[in-house]
Coordinates of C-alpha atoms in Angstrom, one line a residue:
X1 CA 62.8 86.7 127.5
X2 CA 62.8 83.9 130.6
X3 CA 61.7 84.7 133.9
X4 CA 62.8 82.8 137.1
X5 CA 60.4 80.6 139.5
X6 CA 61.6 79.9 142.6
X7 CA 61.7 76.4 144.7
X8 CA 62.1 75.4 148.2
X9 CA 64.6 72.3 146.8
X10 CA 66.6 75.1 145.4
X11 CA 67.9 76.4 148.4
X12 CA 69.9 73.2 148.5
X13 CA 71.7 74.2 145.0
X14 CA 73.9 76.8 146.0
X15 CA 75.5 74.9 148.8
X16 CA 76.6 72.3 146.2
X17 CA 77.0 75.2 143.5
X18 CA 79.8 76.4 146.1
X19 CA 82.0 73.3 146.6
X20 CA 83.3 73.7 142.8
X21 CA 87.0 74.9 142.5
X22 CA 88.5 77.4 140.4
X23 CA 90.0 75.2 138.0
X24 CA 88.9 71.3 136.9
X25 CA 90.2 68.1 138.8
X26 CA 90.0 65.8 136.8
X27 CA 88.3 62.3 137.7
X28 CA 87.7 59.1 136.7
X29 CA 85.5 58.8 133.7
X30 CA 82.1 57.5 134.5
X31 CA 80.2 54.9 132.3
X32 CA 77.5 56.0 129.8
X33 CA 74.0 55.6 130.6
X34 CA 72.6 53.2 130.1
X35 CA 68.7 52.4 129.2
X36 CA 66.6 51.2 131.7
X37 CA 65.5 54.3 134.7
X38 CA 62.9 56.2 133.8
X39 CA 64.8 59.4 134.1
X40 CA 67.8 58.4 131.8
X41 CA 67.0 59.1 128.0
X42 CA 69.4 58.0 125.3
X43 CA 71.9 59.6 123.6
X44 CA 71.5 61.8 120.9
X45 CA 73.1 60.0 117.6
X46 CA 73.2 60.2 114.1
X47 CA 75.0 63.3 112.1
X48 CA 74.7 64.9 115.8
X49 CA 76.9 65.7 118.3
X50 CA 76.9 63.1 121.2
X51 CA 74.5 64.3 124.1
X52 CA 72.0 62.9 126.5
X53 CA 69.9 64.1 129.1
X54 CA 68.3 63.1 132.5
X55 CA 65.0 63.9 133.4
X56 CA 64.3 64.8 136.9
X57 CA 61.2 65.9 138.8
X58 CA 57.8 65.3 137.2
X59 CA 58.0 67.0 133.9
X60 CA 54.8 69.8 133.4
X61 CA 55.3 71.0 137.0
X62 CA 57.6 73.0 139.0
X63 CA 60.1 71.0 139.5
X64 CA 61.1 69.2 136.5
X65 CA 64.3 69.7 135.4
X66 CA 66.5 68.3 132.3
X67 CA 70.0 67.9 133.0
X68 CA 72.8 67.1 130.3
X69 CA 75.3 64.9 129.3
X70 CA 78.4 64.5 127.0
X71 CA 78.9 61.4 125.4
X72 CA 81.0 60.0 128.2
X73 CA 78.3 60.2 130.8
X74 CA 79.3 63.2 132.5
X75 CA 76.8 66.2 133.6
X76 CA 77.4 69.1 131.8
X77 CA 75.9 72.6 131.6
X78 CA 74.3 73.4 127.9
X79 CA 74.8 76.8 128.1
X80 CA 78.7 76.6 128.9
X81 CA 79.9 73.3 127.7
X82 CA 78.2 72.6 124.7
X83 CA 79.9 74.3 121.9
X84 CA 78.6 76.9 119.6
X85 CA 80.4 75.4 116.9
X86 CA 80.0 71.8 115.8
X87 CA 83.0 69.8 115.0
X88 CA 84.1 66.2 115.4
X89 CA 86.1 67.1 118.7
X90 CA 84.8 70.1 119.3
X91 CA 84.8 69.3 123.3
X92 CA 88.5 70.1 122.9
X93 CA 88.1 73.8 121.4
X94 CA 86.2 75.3 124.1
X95 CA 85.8 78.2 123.8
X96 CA 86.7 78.6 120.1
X97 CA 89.0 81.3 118.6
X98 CA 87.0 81.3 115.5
X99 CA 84.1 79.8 113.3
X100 CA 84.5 76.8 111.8
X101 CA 83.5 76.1 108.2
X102 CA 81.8 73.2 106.6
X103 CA 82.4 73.4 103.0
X104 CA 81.1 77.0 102.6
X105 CA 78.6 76.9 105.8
X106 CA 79.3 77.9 109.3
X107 CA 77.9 75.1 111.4
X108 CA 76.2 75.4 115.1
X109 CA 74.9 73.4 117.6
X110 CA 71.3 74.2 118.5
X111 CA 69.8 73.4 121.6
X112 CA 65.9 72.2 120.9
X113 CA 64.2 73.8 124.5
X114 CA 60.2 73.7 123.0
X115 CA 59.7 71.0 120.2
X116 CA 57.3 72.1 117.0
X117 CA 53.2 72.4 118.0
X118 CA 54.1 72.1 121.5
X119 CA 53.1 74.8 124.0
X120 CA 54.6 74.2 127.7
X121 CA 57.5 77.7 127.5
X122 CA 60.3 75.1 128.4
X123 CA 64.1 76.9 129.0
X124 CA 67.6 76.4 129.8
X125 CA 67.6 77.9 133.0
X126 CA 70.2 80.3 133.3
X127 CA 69.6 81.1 136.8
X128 CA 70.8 77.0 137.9
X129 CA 73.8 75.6 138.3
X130 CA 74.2 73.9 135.3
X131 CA 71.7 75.6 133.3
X132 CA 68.9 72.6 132.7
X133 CA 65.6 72.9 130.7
X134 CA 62.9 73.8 132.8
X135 CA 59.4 74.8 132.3
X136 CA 58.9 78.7 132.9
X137 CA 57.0 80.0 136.0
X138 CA 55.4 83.1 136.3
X139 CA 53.1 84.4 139.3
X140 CA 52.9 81.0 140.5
X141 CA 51.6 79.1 137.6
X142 CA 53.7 76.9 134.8
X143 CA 53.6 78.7 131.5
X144 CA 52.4 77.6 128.2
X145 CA 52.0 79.9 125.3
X146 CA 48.6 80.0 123.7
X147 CA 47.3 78.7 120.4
X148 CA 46.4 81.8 118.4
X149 CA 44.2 80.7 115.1
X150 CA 45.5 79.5 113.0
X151 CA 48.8 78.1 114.9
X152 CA 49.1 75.4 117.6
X153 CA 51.6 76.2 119.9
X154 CA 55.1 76.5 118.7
X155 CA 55.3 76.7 114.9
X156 CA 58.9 75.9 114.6
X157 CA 61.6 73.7 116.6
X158 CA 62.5 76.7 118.8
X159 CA 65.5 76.9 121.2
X160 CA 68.8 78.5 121.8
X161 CA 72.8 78.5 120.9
X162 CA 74.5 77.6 123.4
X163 CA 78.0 80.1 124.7
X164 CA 76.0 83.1 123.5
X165 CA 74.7 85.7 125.8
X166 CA 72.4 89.0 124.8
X167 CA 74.3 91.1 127.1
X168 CA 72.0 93.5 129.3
X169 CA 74.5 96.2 129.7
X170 CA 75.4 96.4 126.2
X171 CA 73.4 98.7 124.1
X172 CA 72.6 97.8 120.3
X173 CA 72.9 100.1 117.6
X174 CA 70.3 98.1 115.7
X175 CA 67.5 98.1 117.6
X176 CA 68.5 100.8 120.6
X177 CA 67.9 98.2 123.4
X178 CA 69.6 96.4 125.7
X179 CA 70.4 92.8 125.8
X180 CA 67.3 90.6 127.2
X181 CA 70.2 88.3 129.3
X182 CA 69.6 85.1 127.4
X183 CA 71.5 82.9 124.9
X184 CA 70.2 83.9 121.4
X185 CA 66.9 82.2 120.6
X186 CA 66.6 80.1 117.3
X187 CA 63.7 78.6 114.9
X188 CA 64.6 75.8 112.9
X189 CA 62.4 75.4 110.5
X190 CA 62.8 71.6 109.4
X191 CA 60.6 69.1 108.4
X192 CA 61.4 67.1 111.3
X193 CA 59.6 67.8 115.1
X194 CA 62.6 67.6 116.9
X195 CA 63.0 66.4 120.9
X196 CA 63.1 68.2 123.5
X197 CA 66.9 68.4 124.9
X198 CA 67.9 67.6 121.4
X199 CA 71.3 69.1 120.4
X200 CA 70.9 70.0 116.7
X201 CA 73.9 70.8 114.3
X202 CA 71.9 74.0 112.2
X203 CA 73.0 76.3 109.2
X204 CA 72.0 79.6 109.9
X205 CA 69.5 81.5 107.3
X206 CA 68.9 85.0 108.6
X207 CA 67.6 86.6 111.7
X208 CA 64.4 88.8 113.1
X209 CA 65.2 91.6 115.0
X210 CA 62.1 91.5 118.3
X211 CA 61.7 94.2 120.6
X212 CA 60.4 92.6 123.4
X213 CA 59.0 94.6 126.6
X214 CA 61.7 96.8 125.5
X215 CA 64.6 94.6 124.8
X216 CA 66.5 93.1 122.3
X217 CA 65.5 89.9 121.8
X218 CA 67.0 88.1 118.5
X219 CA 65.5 85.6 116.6
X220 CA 67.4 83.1 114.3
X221 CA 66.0 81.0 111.1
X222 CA 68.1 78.1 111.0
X223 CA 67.5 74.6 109.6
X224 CA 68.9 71.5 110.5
X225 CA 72.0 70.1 108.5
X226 CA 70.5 66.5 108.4
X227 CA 66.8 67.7 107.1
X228 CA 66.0 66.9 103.5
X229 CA 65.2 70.5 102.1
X230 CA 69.0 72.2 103.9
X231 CA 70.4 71.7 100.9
X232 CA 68.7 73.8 98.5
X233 CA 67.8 76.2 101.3
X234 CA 71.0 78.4 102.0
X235 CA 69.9 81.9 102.8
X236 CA 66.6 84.2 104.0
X237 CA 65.6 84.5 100.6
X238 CA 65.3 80.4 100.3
X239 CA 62.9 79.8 103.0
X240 CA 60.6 82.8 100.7
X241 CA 60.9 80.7 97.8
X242 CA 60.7 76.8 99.5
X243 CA 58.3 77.8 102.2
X244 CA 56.0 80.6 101.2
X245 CA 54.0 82.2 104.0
X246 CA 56.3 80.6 106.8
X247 CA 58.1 84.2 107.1
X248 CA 55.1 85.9 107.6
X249 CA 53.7 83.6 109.7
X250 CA 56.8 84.0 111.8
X251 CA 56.6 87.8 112.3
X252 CA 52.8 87.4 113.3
X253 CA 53.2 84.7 115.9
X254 CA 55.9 86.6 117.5
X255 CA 54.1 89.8 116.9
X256 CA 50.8 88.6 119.0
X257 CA 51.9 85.6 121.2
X258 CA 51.6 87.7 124.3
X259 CA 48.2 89.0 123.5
X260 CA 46.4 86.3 125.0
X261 CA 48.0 87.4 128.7
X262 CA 46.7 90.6 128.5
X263 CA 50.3 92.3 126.9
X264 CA 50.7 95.0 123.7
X265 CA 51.7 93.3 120.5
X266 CA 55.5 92.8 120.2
X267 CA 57.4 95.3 118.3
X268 CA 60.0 94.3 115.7
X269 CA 63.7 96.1 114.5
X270 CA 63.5 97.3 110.9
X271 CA 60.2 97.0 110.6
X272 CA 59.8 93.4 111.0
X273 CA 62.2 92.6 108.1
X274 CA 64.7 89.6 108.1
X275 CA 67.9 90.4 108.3
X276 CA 70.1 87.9 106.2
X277 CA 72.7 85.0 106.9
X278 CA 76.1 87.7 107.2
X279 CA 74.1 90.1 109.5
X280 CA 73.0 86.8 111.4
X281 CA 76.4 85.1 112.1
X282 CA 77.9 88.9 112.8
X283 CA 75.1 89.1 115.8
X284 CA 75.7 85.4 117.2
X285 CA 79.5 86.2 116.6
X286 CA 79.1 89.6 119.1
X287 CA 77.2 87.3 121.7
X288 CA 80.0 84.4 121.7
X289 CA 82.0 87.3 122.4
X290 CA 80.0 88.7 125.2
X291 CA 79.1 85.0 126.5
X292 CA 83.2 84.9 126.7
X293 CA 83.4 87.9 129.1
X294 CA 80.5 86.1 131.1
X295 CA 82.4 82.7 131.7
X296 CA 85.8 84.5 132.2
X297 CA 84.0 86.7 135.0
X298 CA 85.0 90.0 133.2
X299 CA 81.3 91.6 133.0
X300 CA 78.8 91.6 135.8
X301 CA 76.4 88.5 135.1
X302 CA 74.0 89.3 137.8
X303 CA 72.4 85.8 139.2
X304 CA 73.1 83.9 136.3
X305 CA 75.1 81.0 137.0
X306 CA 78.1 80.0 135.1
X307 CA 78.9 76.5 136.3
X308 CA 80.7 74.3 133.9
X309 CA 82.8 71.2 133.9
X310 CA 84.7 71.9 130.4
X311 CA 86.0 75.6 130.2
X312 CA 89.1 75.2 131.7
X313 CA 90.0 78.6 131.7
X314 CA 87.1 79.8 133.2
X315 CA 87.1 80.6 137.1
X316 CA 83.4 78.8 137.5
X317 CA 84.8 75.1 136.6
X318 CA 84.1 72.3 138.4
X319 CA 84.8 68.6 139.0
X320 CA 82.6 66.1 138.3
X321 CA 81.9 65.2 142.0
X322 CA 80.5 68.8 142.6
X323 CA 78.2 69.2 139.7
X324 CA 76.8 65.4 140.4
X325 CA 76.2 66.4 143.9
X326 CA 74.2 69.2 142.5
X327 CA 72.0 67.0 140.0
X328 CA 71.4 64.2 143.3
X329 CA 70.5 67.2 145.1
X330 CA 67.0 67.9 142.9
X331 CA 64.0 65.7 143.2
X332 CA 64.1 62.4 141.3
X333 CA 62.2 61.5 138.3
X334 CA 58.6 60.6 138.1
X335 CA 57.0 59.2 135.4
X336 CA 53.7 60.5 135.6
X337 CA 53.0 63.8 134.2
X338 CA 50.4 65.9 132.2
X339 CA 50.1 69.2 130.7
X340 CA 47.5 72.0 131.6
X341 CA 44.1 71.6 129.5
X342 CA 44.9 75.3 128.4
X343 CA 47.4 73.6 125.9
X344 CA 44.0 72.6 123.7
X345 CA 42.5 76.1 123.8
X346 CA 42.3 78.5 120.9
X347 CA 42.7 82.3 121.0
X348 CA 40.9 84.1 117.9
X349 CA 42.3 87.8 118.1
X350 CA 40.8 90.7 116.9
X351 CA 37.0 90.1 118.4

């Protein structure tokens, strides 16, 4: 579940937001960035697809922002133009028609919002045009999830699947709730710490159904196709056998993580049993398809904002002029930065 915070320099988005056409002009390429500005980070190599980002603001307060790039430089939005399904060219499949196999394993591209045993609740903001990573504001104050003994912070590398969409009009026969309006969330459970803004290719493993303040909010076990234990871990029933107690752990940080703020513990879909791989891909499959009827404006997306540079067919693409003006339009990046001292306390529940 994400809440919005608002910002006076925010008022200047929409204005920019507006100036994007109904279809994408095409422009001259720009170059890739390169190292150097404090803001600019590098791209993302190796077995991954090629992304950077661009830090802007201060990061830990209000204003901080991470924007994204494809590997020619241009901004994109990681909610719309980075595809759900990893391929070599998958920038010219979007949206796909269909999953795309590797061998015998569906592979996705992961977006990494909060990296392993970090606290600050960092998000693609789906409320922006383009959809950067910001840190989560609620009642005026930056939000950073507790350390409840005996975890420290995040205990996975969590994030989201980009060109999905928990649909809030759509009820689900699973869990009798409604959609909680974000991409579908994701732990991937590697031995890496990934970073944050890190687009990770991921097998899926199996999923935990969390009611949260009443809505369905879905939670993926994936690993990382490049980590050294993905290939003898294949299914819900290998992370049990290569990673005993990380399951459990899993149900209990989710069931508690909002007990620290004063909030009931979390309830869970089928009793807090993981579903496995099929019954995963079939619920990312339904929100690709729902995420579809959000970028093709045939549902009601509320204020969520579906500017993107690559969906060609969708009417909320826009040129590369208009979604730059947008970026130049936030505050620039400042090096400094620290997080809260709440970061280093620890919650013992049950006192």
């Amino acid at each position: 579940m994400r809440a919005a915070g608002g910002l006076n320099w925010l008022l200047q988005l929409p204005r920019a937001a507006l100036r994007c056409s109904g279809s994408c002009r095409k422009e001259p390429p720009t170059r890739l960035p390169q190292p150097g500005p404090p803001g600019c980070r590098s791209l993302h190599g190796g077995l991954m697809a090629q992304y950077g980002t661009e830090q802007r603001g201060r990061l830990h307060s209000p204003d901080a922002r991470l924007y994204f790039k494809n590997s020619k430089g241009k901004y994109i939005s990681p909610f719309h133009d980075i595809p759900l399904f990893a391929g070599p060219n998958e920038e010219k499949d979007i949206p796909a028609k269909r999953m795309k196999l590797s061998g015998s394993e569906v592979i996705l591209n992961m977006i990494v919002e909060v990296p392993r045993w970090t606290n600050a609740k960092m998000e693609i903001a789906t409320k922006e045009p383009l959809n950067p990573i910001k840190q989560d504001v609620k009642e005026g104050k930056l939000r950073y999830v507790a350390n409840i003994f005996p975890h420290k912070g995040y205990i996975w590398n969590y994030g989201a699947f980009p060109q999905t969409w928990e649909d809030p009009h759509h009820k689900d026969g699973n869990t009798g709730c409604y959609g909680d309006n974000d991409p579908i969330d994701v732990c991937e459970i590697g031995s890496q710490v990934r970073s944050l803004g890190e687009v990770v290719q991921v097998k899926v493993l199996g999923l935990l159904g969390l009611i949260d303040e009443g809505e369905s909010d879905w939670k993926v076990i994936a690993i990382g196709v490049d980590d050294p234990e993905a290939q003898k871990i294949h299914d819900i029933e290998d992370v049990r056998k290569f990673k005993p107690g990380y399951l459990e752990a899993t149900v209990d940080w989710f069931r508690v993580y909002k007990v620290p703020d004063g909030k009931p513990e979390n309830r869970f879909a089928f009793n807090g049993k993981f579903k496995d791989k099929a019954f995963a891909l079939d619920i990312i499959e339904s929100t690709h398809e729902y995420w579809k009827a959000l970028i093709h404006k045939k549902t009601d997306g509320g204020a969520i904002k579906c500017t993107n540079v690559l969906v060609g067919t969708s009417p909320y693409c826009c040129n590369e002029n208009d979604v730059r003006a947008i970026v130049e339009s936030t505050p620039p990046s400042e090096e400094k930065h620290s997080a809260a001292k709440e970061v280093d306390k620890w919650y013992f529940l049950g006192q």
